[in-house]
Coordinates of C-alpha atoms in Angstrom, one line a residue:
M116 CA 40.3 22.4 -40.0
K117 CA 38.6 22.4 -43.5
L118 CA 39.6 19.5 -45.7
S119 CA 39.2 19.0 -49.5
M120 CA 40.3 16.5 -52.0
P121 CA 43.6 17.6 -53.6
R122 CA 44.3 17.4 -57.3
Y123 CA 46.6 14.4 -57.0
D124 CA 46.9 14.0 -60.8
Q125 CA 49.1 17.0 -60.8
A126 CA 51.4 15.9 -57.9
P127 CA 54.3 13.8 -59.1
V128 CA 56.3 12.2 -56.2
L129 CA 59.6 10.3 -56.3
V130 CA 60.1 7.6 -53.7
V131 CA 63.6 6.2 -52.9
G132 CA 64.2 3.4 -50.5
D133 CA 64.0 -0.2 -49.5
V134 CA 61.7 -2.1 -51.8
M135 CA 60.4 -5.6 -50.9
L136 CA 57.9 -8.1 -51.9
D137 CA 55.1 -9.0 -49.4
R138 CA 54.0 -12.5 -50.3
Y139 CA 50.9 -14.2 -48.8
W140 CA 50.0 -17.9 -48.8
H141 CA 46.3 -18.3 -48.0
G142 CA 44.6 -21.5 -47.1
G143 CA 42.4 -23.3 -44.7
T144 CA 43.3 -25.2 -41.6
S145 CA 41.4 -28.3 -40.3
R146 CA 44.0 -30.3 -38.4
I147 CA 47.1 -30.3 -36.3
S148 CA 50.3 -31.7 -37.8
P149 CA 51.3 -35.1 -36.4
E150 CA 54.9 -34.0 -36.6
A151 CA 54.6 -31.0 -34.3
P152 CA 51.9 -29.1 -32.4
V153 CA 51.3 -26.7 -35.3
P154 CA 48.3 -26.2 -37.7
V155 CA 48.5 -27.7 -41.2
V156 CA 47.6 -25.1 -43.9
K157 CA 46.4 -26.3 -47.2
V158 CA 47.7 -23.5 -49.4
E159 CA 45.0 -22.5 -52.0
Q160 CA 46.1 -19.0 -53.0
I161 CA 49.4 -17.2 -53.4
E162 CA 49.3 -13.4 -53.5
D163 CA 52.1 -10.9 -54.1
R164 CA 52.0 -7.3 -53.1
P165 CA 54.6 -4.5 -53.3
G166 CA 56.0 -3.8 -49.9
G167 CA 58.3 -1.2 -48.2
A168 CA 59.2 1.7 -50.4
A169 CA 57.3 0.0 -53.3
N170 CA 54.1 0.1 -51.2
V171 CA 54.7 3.8 -50.6
A172 CA 54.9 4.3 -54.4
L173 CA 51.9 2.1 -54.9
N174 CA 49.8 4.2 -52.4
I175 CA 50.8 7.4 -54.2
A176 CA 49.7 5.9 -57.5
A177 CA 46.4 4.7 -56.0
L178 CA 45.6 8.3 -55.0
G179 CA 46.0 9.2 -58.7
A180 CA 49.4 10.9 -58.4
P181 CA 52.3 10.2 -60.7
A182 CA 54.6 7.9 -58.8
L183 CA 58.3 7.3 -59.5
L184 CA 60.4 4.7 -57.5
V185 CA 64.1 4.1 -57.2
G186 CA 65.2 1.0 -55.3
V187 CA 67.4 -2.1 -55.2
T188 CA 66.5 -5.7 -56.0
G189 CA 68.1 -8.9 -56.9
R190 CA 67.8 -10.6 -60.3
D191 CA 65.1 -13.1 -59.4
E192 CA 61.5 -14.1 -59.7
A193 CA 60.5 -11.8 -56.8
A194 CA 62.0 -8.8 -58.6
H195 CA 60.0 -9.6 -61.7
S196 CA 56.8 -9.9 -59.7
L197 CA 57.5 -6.5 -58.1
A198 CA 58.2 -4.9 -61.4
D199 CA 55.1 -6.4 -63.0
S200 CA 52.8 -5.3 -60.1
L201 CA 54.2 -1.7 -60.0
H202 CA 54.0 -1.3 -63.8
A203 CA 50.4 -2.5 -63.7
A204 CA 49.6 0.2 -61.1
G205 CA 51.3 2.9 -63.2
V206 CA 54.4 3.3 -61.0
Q207 CA 57.5 4.2 -62.9
A208 CA 60.1 1.9 -61.2
H209 CA 63.9 2.2 -61.6
F210 CA 65.6 -0.8 -59.9
Q211 CA 69.3 -1.2 -59.3
R212 CA 69.5 -5.0 -59.8
I213 CA 72.3 -6.8 -57.9
D214 CA 73.5 -10.2 -59.0
E215 CA 73.6 -13.1 -56.5
Q216 CA 71.6 -11.2 -53.9
P217 CA 67.9 -12.0 -53.3
T218 CA 65.1 -9.5 -53.5
I219 CA 63.8 -9.0 -50.0
V220 CA 60.7 -11.1 -49.5
K221 CA 58.4 -11.3 -46.5
L222 CA 56.3 -14.4 -46.6
R223 CA 53.2 -14.6 -44.5
V224 CA 51.1 -17.7 -44.1
M225 CA 47.4 -16.8 -43.6
S226 CA 44.4 -18.8 -42.6
R227 CA 40.9 -17.4 -42.1
H228 CA 42.3 -13.8 -42.2
Q229 CA 44.8 -14.6 -39.4
Q230 CA 48.5 -14.6 -39.8
L231 CA 50.0 -17.8 -38.6
L232 CA 53.7 -17.4 -39.6
R233 CA 56.0 -14.9 -41.2
M234 CA 59.3 -15.8 -42.9
D235 CA 61.8 -13.1 -44.0
F236 CA 64.2 -13.7 -46.9
E237 CA 66.7 -10.9 -46.9
E238 CA 70.3 -9.9 -46.9
P239 CA 71.6 -6.3 -46.6
F240 CA 72.2 -5.0 -50.1
N241 CA 75.6 -3.9 -51.3
T242 CA 74.1 -0.8 -53.0
D243 CA 76.1 1.4 -55.4
A244 CA 75.3 4.6 -53.6
E245 CA 76.7 6.9 -56.3
A246 CA 74.8 5.2 -59.1
L247 CA 71.6 5.4 -57.1
A248 CA 72.2 9.1 -56.5
E249 CA 72.7 9.6 -60.2
D250 CA 69.3 7.9 -60.9
V251 CA 67.6 10.1 -58.3
D252 CA 69.2 13.3 -59.7
G253 CA 68.0 12.5 -63.2
L254 CA 64.4 12.1 -62.0
L255 CA 64.1 15.1 -59.6
A256 CA 63.4 17.6 -62.3
G257 CA 60.0 16.1 -62.9
V258 CA 58.7 15.8 -59.3
K259 CA 57.5 18.0 -56.5
V260 CA 58.3 15.9 -53.5
L261 CA 61.1 13.4 -52.6
V262 CA 60.3 10.6 -50.1
L263 CA 63.0 8.6 -48.4
S264 CA 61.4 5.3 -47.3
D265 CA 64.0 3.8 -45.0
Y266 CA 63.7 0.3 -43.7
G267 CA 67.3 -0.1 -42.9
K268 CA 67.9 -2.8 -45.6
G269 CA 70.8 -1.1 -47.3
A270 CA 69.2 0.7 -50.3
L271 CA 69.7 4.1 -48.6
K272 CA 73.4 4.6 -47.8
N273 CA 73.7 8.3 -48.8
H274 CA 70.8 10.1 -47.2
Q275 CA 72.6 13.4 -47.0
A276 CA 73.5 13.4 -50.7
L277 CA 69.9 12.7 -51.7
I278 CA 68.6 15.4 -49.3
Q279 CA 71.0 18.0 -50.6
L280 CA 70.1 17.1 -54.3
A281 CA 66.5 17.8 -53.6
R282 CA 67.1 20.9 -51.5
A283 CA 69.2 22.4 -54.3
R284 CA 66.1 22.2 -56.5
G285 CA 63.7 23.5 -53.8
I286 CA 62.0 20.1 -53.5
P287 CA 60.7 19.1 -50.1
V288 CA 62.1 15.9 -48.6
L289 CA 60.0 13.6 -46.5
A290 CA 61.7 10.7 -44.6
D291 CA 60.2 7.7 -42.9
P292 CA 63.2 7.1 -40.5
K293 CA 64.7 3.9 -39.2
G294 CA 67.4 3.1 -36.6
K295 CA 68.9 5.0 -33.7
D296 CA 70.8 7.7 -35.6
F297 CA 68.5 10.4 -37.0
S298 CA 71.4 12.7 -37.9
I299 CA 71.4 11.1 -41.3
Y300 CA 68.1 12.9 -42.0
R301 CA 69.5 16.3 -41.1
G302 CA 67.9 19.1 -43.2
A303 CA 64.8 17.1 -44.2
S304 CA 61.6 19.0 -44.6
L305 CA 59.7 16.4 -42.5
I306 CA 60.4 13.1 -40.8
T307 CA 57.7 10.7 -39.6
P308 CA 58.8 8.4 -36.8
N309 CA 56.4 6.3 -34.9
L310 CA 56.3 6.8 -31.1
S311 CA 58.7 3.9 -30.4
E312 CA 61.2 5.1 -33.0
F313 CA 61.0 8.7 -31.6
E314 CA 61.5 7.6 -28.0
A315 CA 64.5 5.4 -29.1
I316 CA 66.2 8.7 -30.0
V317 CA 64.9 11.2 -27.4
G318 CA 64.0 8.9 -24.5
H319 CA 60.7 8.0 -22.9
C320 CA 58.0 10.7 -22.9
Q321 CA 55.7 10.8 -19.8
D322 CA 53.1 13.0 -21.5
E323 CA 52.4 15.1 -24.5
A324 CA 54.1 18.1 -23.0
E325 CA 57.4 16.2 -22.7
L326 CA 56.9 14.8 -26.2
V327 CA 56.5 18.3 -27.6
A328 CA 59.5 19.6 -25.7
K329 CA 61.8 16.8 -26.8
G330 CA 60.5 17.0 -30.4
A331 CA 61.3 20.7 -30.5
R332 CA 64.9 20.0 -29.4
L333 CA 65.2 17.3 -32.0
M334 CA 64.0 19.6 -34.8
N335 CA 66.4 22.3 -33.8
E336 CA 69.3 19.8 -33.5
L337 CA 68.7 18.3 -36.9
E338 CA 67.5 21.5 -38.7
L339 CA 64.2 19.8 -39.6
G340 CA 61.3 21.7 -41.2
A341 CA 58.8 19.6 -39.2
L342 CA 58.3 16.4 -37.2
L343 CA 55.3 14.1 -37.3
V344 CA 55.1 11.5 -34.6
T345 CA 52.6 8.8 -35.3
R346 CA 51.2 7.4 -32.0
G347 CA 48.9 4.5 -32.8
E348 CA 45.6 4.6 -31.0
H349 CA 46.6 8.1 -29.7
G350 CA 46.7 9.6 -33.2
M351 CA 49.4 11.9 -34.5
T352 CA 51.4 14.9 -33.3
L353 CA 52.7 17.4 -35.8
L354 CA 55.5 19.7 -34.5
R355 CA 56.8 22.8 -36.4
P356 CA 59.2 25.5 -35.3
D357 CA 57.3 28.6 -34.1
H358 CA 53.9 26.9 -34.3
P359 CA 51.8 25.3 -31.6
A360 CA 51.7 21.5 -31.6
L361 CA 48.9 19.9 -33.6
H362 CA 47.5 16.8 -32.0
L363 CA 45.1 14.7 -34.2
P364 CA 43.1 11.8 -32.8
A365 CA 43.2 8.4 -34.4
R366 CA 40.5 8.0 -37.0
A367 CA 40.3 4.2 -37.3
R368 CA 36.8 2.8 -36.7
E369 CA 38.2 -0.7 -36.3
V370 CA 41.8 -1.8 -36.3
F371 CA 42.3 -5.1 -38.2
D372 CA 46.0 -5.0 -39.3
V373 CA 48.6 -2.2 -38.9
T374 CA 50.9 -3.6 -41.6
G375 CA 51.9 -0.8 -43.9
A376 CA 50.1 2.0 -42.0
G377 CA 53.3 4.1 -41.9
D378 CA 53.6 3.7 -45.7
T379 CA 50.1 5.0 -46.1
V380 CA 50.8 8.0 -43.9
I381 CA 53.9 9.2 -45.7
S382 CA 52.5 8.5 -49.2
T383 CA 49.4 10.5 -48.5
L384 CA 51.5 13.3 -46.9
A385 CA 53.8 13.4 -49.9
A386 CA 51.1 13.4 -52.5
S387 CA 49.1 16.0 -50.6
I388 CA 52.1 18.4 -50.2
A389 CA 53.0 17.8 -53.9
A390 CA 49.4 18.8 -54.7
G391 CA 49.8 22.1 -52.9
E392 CA 48.2 21.4 -49.5
E393 CA 49.4 23.1 -46.4
L394 CA 51.1 20.8 -44.0
P395 CA 48.3 20.6 -41.3
Q396 CA 45.8 19.7 -44.0
A397 CA 48.2 17.2 -45.5
V398 CA 48.6 15.6 -42.1
A399 CA 44.9 15.5 -41.5
L400 CA 44.4 13.7 -44.8
A401 CA 47.2 11.2 -43.9
N402 CA 45.5 10.6 -40.6
L403 CA 42.2 9.8 -42.4
A404 CA 44.0 7.5 -44.8
A405 CA 45.7 5.6 -41.9
G406 CA 42.3 5.1 -40.3
I407 CA 41.2 3.3 -43.5
V408 CA 44.3 1.2 -44.0
V409 CA 44.4 -0.4 -40.6
G410 CA 40.9 -1.8 -41.3
K411 CA 42.4 -3.9 -44.1
L412 CA 44.3 -7.1 -44.1
G413 CA 48.0 -7.0 -44.9
T414 CA 49.9 -4.5 -47.0
A415 CA 47.2 -2.4 -48.7
A416 CA 46.9 0.8 -50.8
I417 CA 44.2 3.5 -50.2
S418 CA 42.4 4.6 -53.4
A419 CA 41.3 8.1 -54.1
P420 CA 37.6 7.2 -53.9
E421 CA 38.2 5.7 -50.4
L422 CA 40.0 8.8 -49.2
R423 CA 37.4 11.1 -50.8
R424 CA 34.6 9.4 -48.9
A425 CA 36.5 9.8 -45.7
V426 CA 36.9 13.5 -46.4
Q427 CA 33.1 13.7 -47.1
R428 CA 32.4 12.1 -43.8
E429 CA 34.8 14.5 -42.1
E430 CA 33.2 17.5 -43.8
G431 CA 29.6 16.3 -43.4
S432 CA 29.0 16.1 -47.1
E433 CA 28.0 12.4 -47.5
R434 CA 24.4 13.7 -48.0
G435 CA 22.2 16.5 -46.8
V436 CA 22.7 20.3 -46.9
V437 CA 26.1 21.1 -48.5
S438 CA 28.1 24.0 -49.9
V439 CA 29.0 24.1 -53.6
E440 CA 32.5 23.0 -52.8
Q441 CA 31.3 20.0 -50.7
L442 CA 28.8 19.1 -53.4
L443 CA 31.5 19.0 -56.1
L444 CA 33.7 16.8 -53.9
A445 CA 30.8 14.4 -53.3
L446 CA 29.9 14.3 -57.0
E447 CA 33.5 13.4 -57.9
D448 CA 33.2 10.4 -55.6
A449 CA 29.8 9.4 -56.8
R450 CA 31.0 9.4 -60.4
A451 CA 34.1 7.4 -59.5
H452 CA 31.6 4.7 -58.3
G453 CA 29.7 4.9 -61.6
E454 CA 26.6 6.6 -60.1
K455 CA 24.2 8.6 -62.4
I456 CA 23.6 12.2 -61.2
V457 CA 20.2 13.8 -61.4
F458 CA 19.6 17.6 -60.9
T459 CA 16.5 19.6 -60.3
N460 CA 15.8 23.0 -58.8
G461 CA 13.1 25.2 -57.4
C462 CA 11.9 27.5 -54.5
F463 CA 10.2 24.8 -52.5
D464 CA 8.8 27.5 -50.1
I465 CA 6.1 25.3 -48.4
L466 CA 6.7 21.6 -48.8
H467 CA 3.7 19.7 -49.9
A468 CA 2.7 16.3 -51.4
G469 CA 3.3 17.5 -54.9
H470 CA 6.9 18.3 -54.1
V471 CA 7.5 14.9 -52.4
T472 CA 6.0 12.9 -55.3
Y473 CA 8.0 15.0 -57.8
L474 CA 11.3 14.5 -56.0
E475 CA 10.7 10.8 -55.7
Q476 CA 10.1 10.7 -59.5
A477 CA 13.2 12.8 -60.1
R478 CA 15.3 10.5 -57.9
A479 CA 14.1 7.5 -60.0
Q480 CA 15.8 8.9 -63.0
G481 CA 19.3 8.0 -61.7
D482 CA 21.3 7.1 -58.6
R483 CA 21.8 10.4 -56.9
L484 CA 19.6 13.5 -56.7
V485 CA 21.0 17.1 -56.4
L486 CA 18.3 19.6 -55.3
A487 CA 19.2 23.2 -55.9
V488 CA 17.1 25.7 -54.0
N489 CA 16.7 29.5 -54.7
D490 CA 17.9 31.6 -51.8
D491 CA 15.6 34.1 -50.2
A492 CA 16.4 37.1 -52.4
S493 CA 15.9 35.3 -55.6
V494 CA 12.6 33.9 -54.4
T495 CA 11.4 37.4 -53.6
R496 CA 12.4 38.5 -57.1
L497 CA 10.6 35.6 -58.7
K498 CA 7.5 35.3 -56.5
G499 CA 7.1 38.9 -55.2
P500 CA 6.9 40.6 -51.8
G501 CA 6.0 38.4 -48.9
R502 CA 7.8 35.4 -50.3
P503 CA 9.4 33.2 -49.3
I504 CA 7.4 32.2 -46.3
N505 CA 10.2 30.0 -45.0
A506 CA 13.9 31.1 -45.0
V507 CA 16.3 29.2 -47.2
D508 CA 18.0 27.4 -44.3
R509 CA 14.7 26.0 -43.1
R510 CA 13.6 25.0 -46.6
M511 CA 16.9 23.2 -47.1
A512 CA 16.7 21.4 -43.8
V513 CA 13.2 20.1 -44.5
L514 CA 14.2 19.0 -48.1
A515 CA 17.3 17.3 -46.8
G516 CA 15.2 15.1 -44.6
L517 CA 13.5 13.5 -47.6
G518 CA 14.7 10.0 -48.5
A519 CA 14.7 10.8 -52.2
V520 CA 17.2 13.7 -51.9
D521 CA 20.9 13.2 -51.6
W522 CA 22.3 16.8 -51.6
V523 CA 20.6 20.2 -51.1
V524 CA 22.5 23.3 -52.2
S525 CA 21.4 26.9 -52.5
F526 CA 22.0 29.4 -55.4
A527 CA 21.6 33.2 -55.5
E528 CA 20.8 33.8 -59.1
D529 CA 17.3 33.7 -60.6
T530 CA 18.3 30.5 -62.6
P531 CA 20.7 27.6 -61.7
E532 CA 22.6 27.9 -64.9
N533 CA 26.0 28.8 -63.3
L534 CA 25.5 25.9 -60.9
L535 CA 24.6 23.5 -63.7
R536 CA 27.9 24.4 -65.5
Q537 CA 29.8 23.2 -62.4
V538 CA 27.7 20.2 -61.5
K539 CA 27.3 18.9 -65.1
P540 CA 24.5 16.4 -64.1
D541 CA 23.8 13.3 -66.3
V542 CA 20.1 14.2 -66.1
L543 CA 18.4 17.6 -65.7
V544 CA 14.8 17.2 -64.5
K545 CA 11.9 19.7 -64.3
G546 CA 8.3 19.3 -63.4
G547 CA 5.4 21.0 -65.1
D548 CA 3.9 21.7 -68.5
Y549 CA 7.2 22.7 -70.1
G550 CA 8.6 21.6 -73.4
I551 CA 12.1 20.2 -73.1
D552 CA 13.5 23.3 -74.9
Q553 CA 11.8 25.5 -72.4
V554 CA 13.6 24.1 -69.4
V555 CA 16.2 26.5 -68.0
G556 CA 19.7 25.1 -68.5
A557 CA 18.6 22.5 -71.1
E558 CA 21.0 23.8 -73.7
I559 CA 23.9 23.6 -71.2
V560 CA 23.2 20.0 -70.3
R561 CA 22.5 18.8 -73.8
A562 CA 25.7 20.5 -75.1
Y563 CA 27.9 18.0 -73.1
G564 CA 25.7 15.0 -73.8
G565 CA 23.4 15.1 -70.8
E566 CA 19.7 14.4 -70.8
V567 CA 16.8 16.7 -70.1
R568 CA 13.5 15.2 -68.9
V569 CA 10.2 16.8 -68.0
L570 CA 8.0 15.1 -65.4
G571 CA 4.3 15.7 -64.8
L572 CA 2.8 17.7 -61.9
V573 CA 0.6 16.3 -59.1
E574 CA -2.8 17.9 -59.5
N575 CA -4.1 20.4 -56.9
S576 CA -0.7 20.8 -55.2
S577 CA 0.7 24.3 -55.2
T578 CA 2.6 26.5 -52.7
T579 CA 0.9 29.6 -54.1
A580 CA -2.5 27.9 -53.6
I581 CA -1.7 27.0 -50.0
V582 CA -0.6 30.6 -49.3
E583 CA -3.8 32.0 -50.8
K584 CA -5.9 29.6 -48.8
I585 CA -4.2 30.6 -45.5
R586 CA -4.6 34.3 -46.3
S587 CA -8.3 33.9 -47.2
K588 CA -9.0 32.4 -43.8

């Protein structure tokens, strides 16, 4: 399955559900309390993070997608902290504030990256379901996906009304379910239970075949568009009517904390679908995102650059020989990390010391070097019959092995001008006795503010000379 980074900036998502504040008290421990056999934590740092549905919205915003949130809070300090954090992250939050009820807070006491204690401050909310539905209805016109983030805390009391509002507008509805009655999600486009939640509804599954069969019956019974069962270390299973099951393995390199992993899954799914991705690709992206978040401590959001790098690893475009599409994805990530892009091009038919020295000099002009190589037909047009000596795939493989080169890409035209318009490097480099104005593509690069630099040649190093020497012998 081929993955690419979606245009999340054009993918507005509305999240409705149970918002909460995840509060962390961090401190060191050096002694046991004389009052009870428990460690004494000297609190040195207090950290607040949006949790529940608020974490889903935060994850959507972190991917670069417009995120809207409707939820229920009290009128207290925790609600203000939530609102401030979400506003700072660019989330458009609409809270139904209820007097004399506390905002849900989950307090975790942490020491040396270990959770020692969790305390929950919560009461089920007496939500005004009609007012909440009116808020949702007023926001649906500007979004492409609706997410129901259900933690069973009382914010969602009218699931069917919200689903029908979205369906009437042709907007997909994704639900992260809770409880033992999934009929409240009837008609949803997709629900995302974890394995224990799924088995609480359908019964224990001995193997994948039984999971698939029971999942198919559940989809039919609830008129679901799709069902995604998240299975921890066993990955994910996507079920769709009239499609074979799609089993994806877990992508985590190291599991540190599973807190909020479900939020990451549904937020990445929602943003990807809103950006126009097909469901299998959206699920694969969500699987990658989940593999990142479980390596973090506590409730955390996955940024677009983090996901982009995971996609690059998946597609093999971190460095080496790449397609144009892979290159543009890799460059987007490099620029997000403030890296300076250098571009050079050539035939590089027989690699020699002059090439190696030149490429090292080119790489020194910035942080990343893109090397564009003429394909075989264009080399023949430029160099004449009998050239190239080495086919383009072999030339690219050798060049990709050089430490100075980050990405190698081929082009079919006689000049790399079309590629330059797509890559838009910070620096265009060429070797030889050229004036800057003689470098092909110089006008293109200088027009958007890039630099053009000419480097010297290593004497007595030439592919043509090597070829003539071989022929003469």
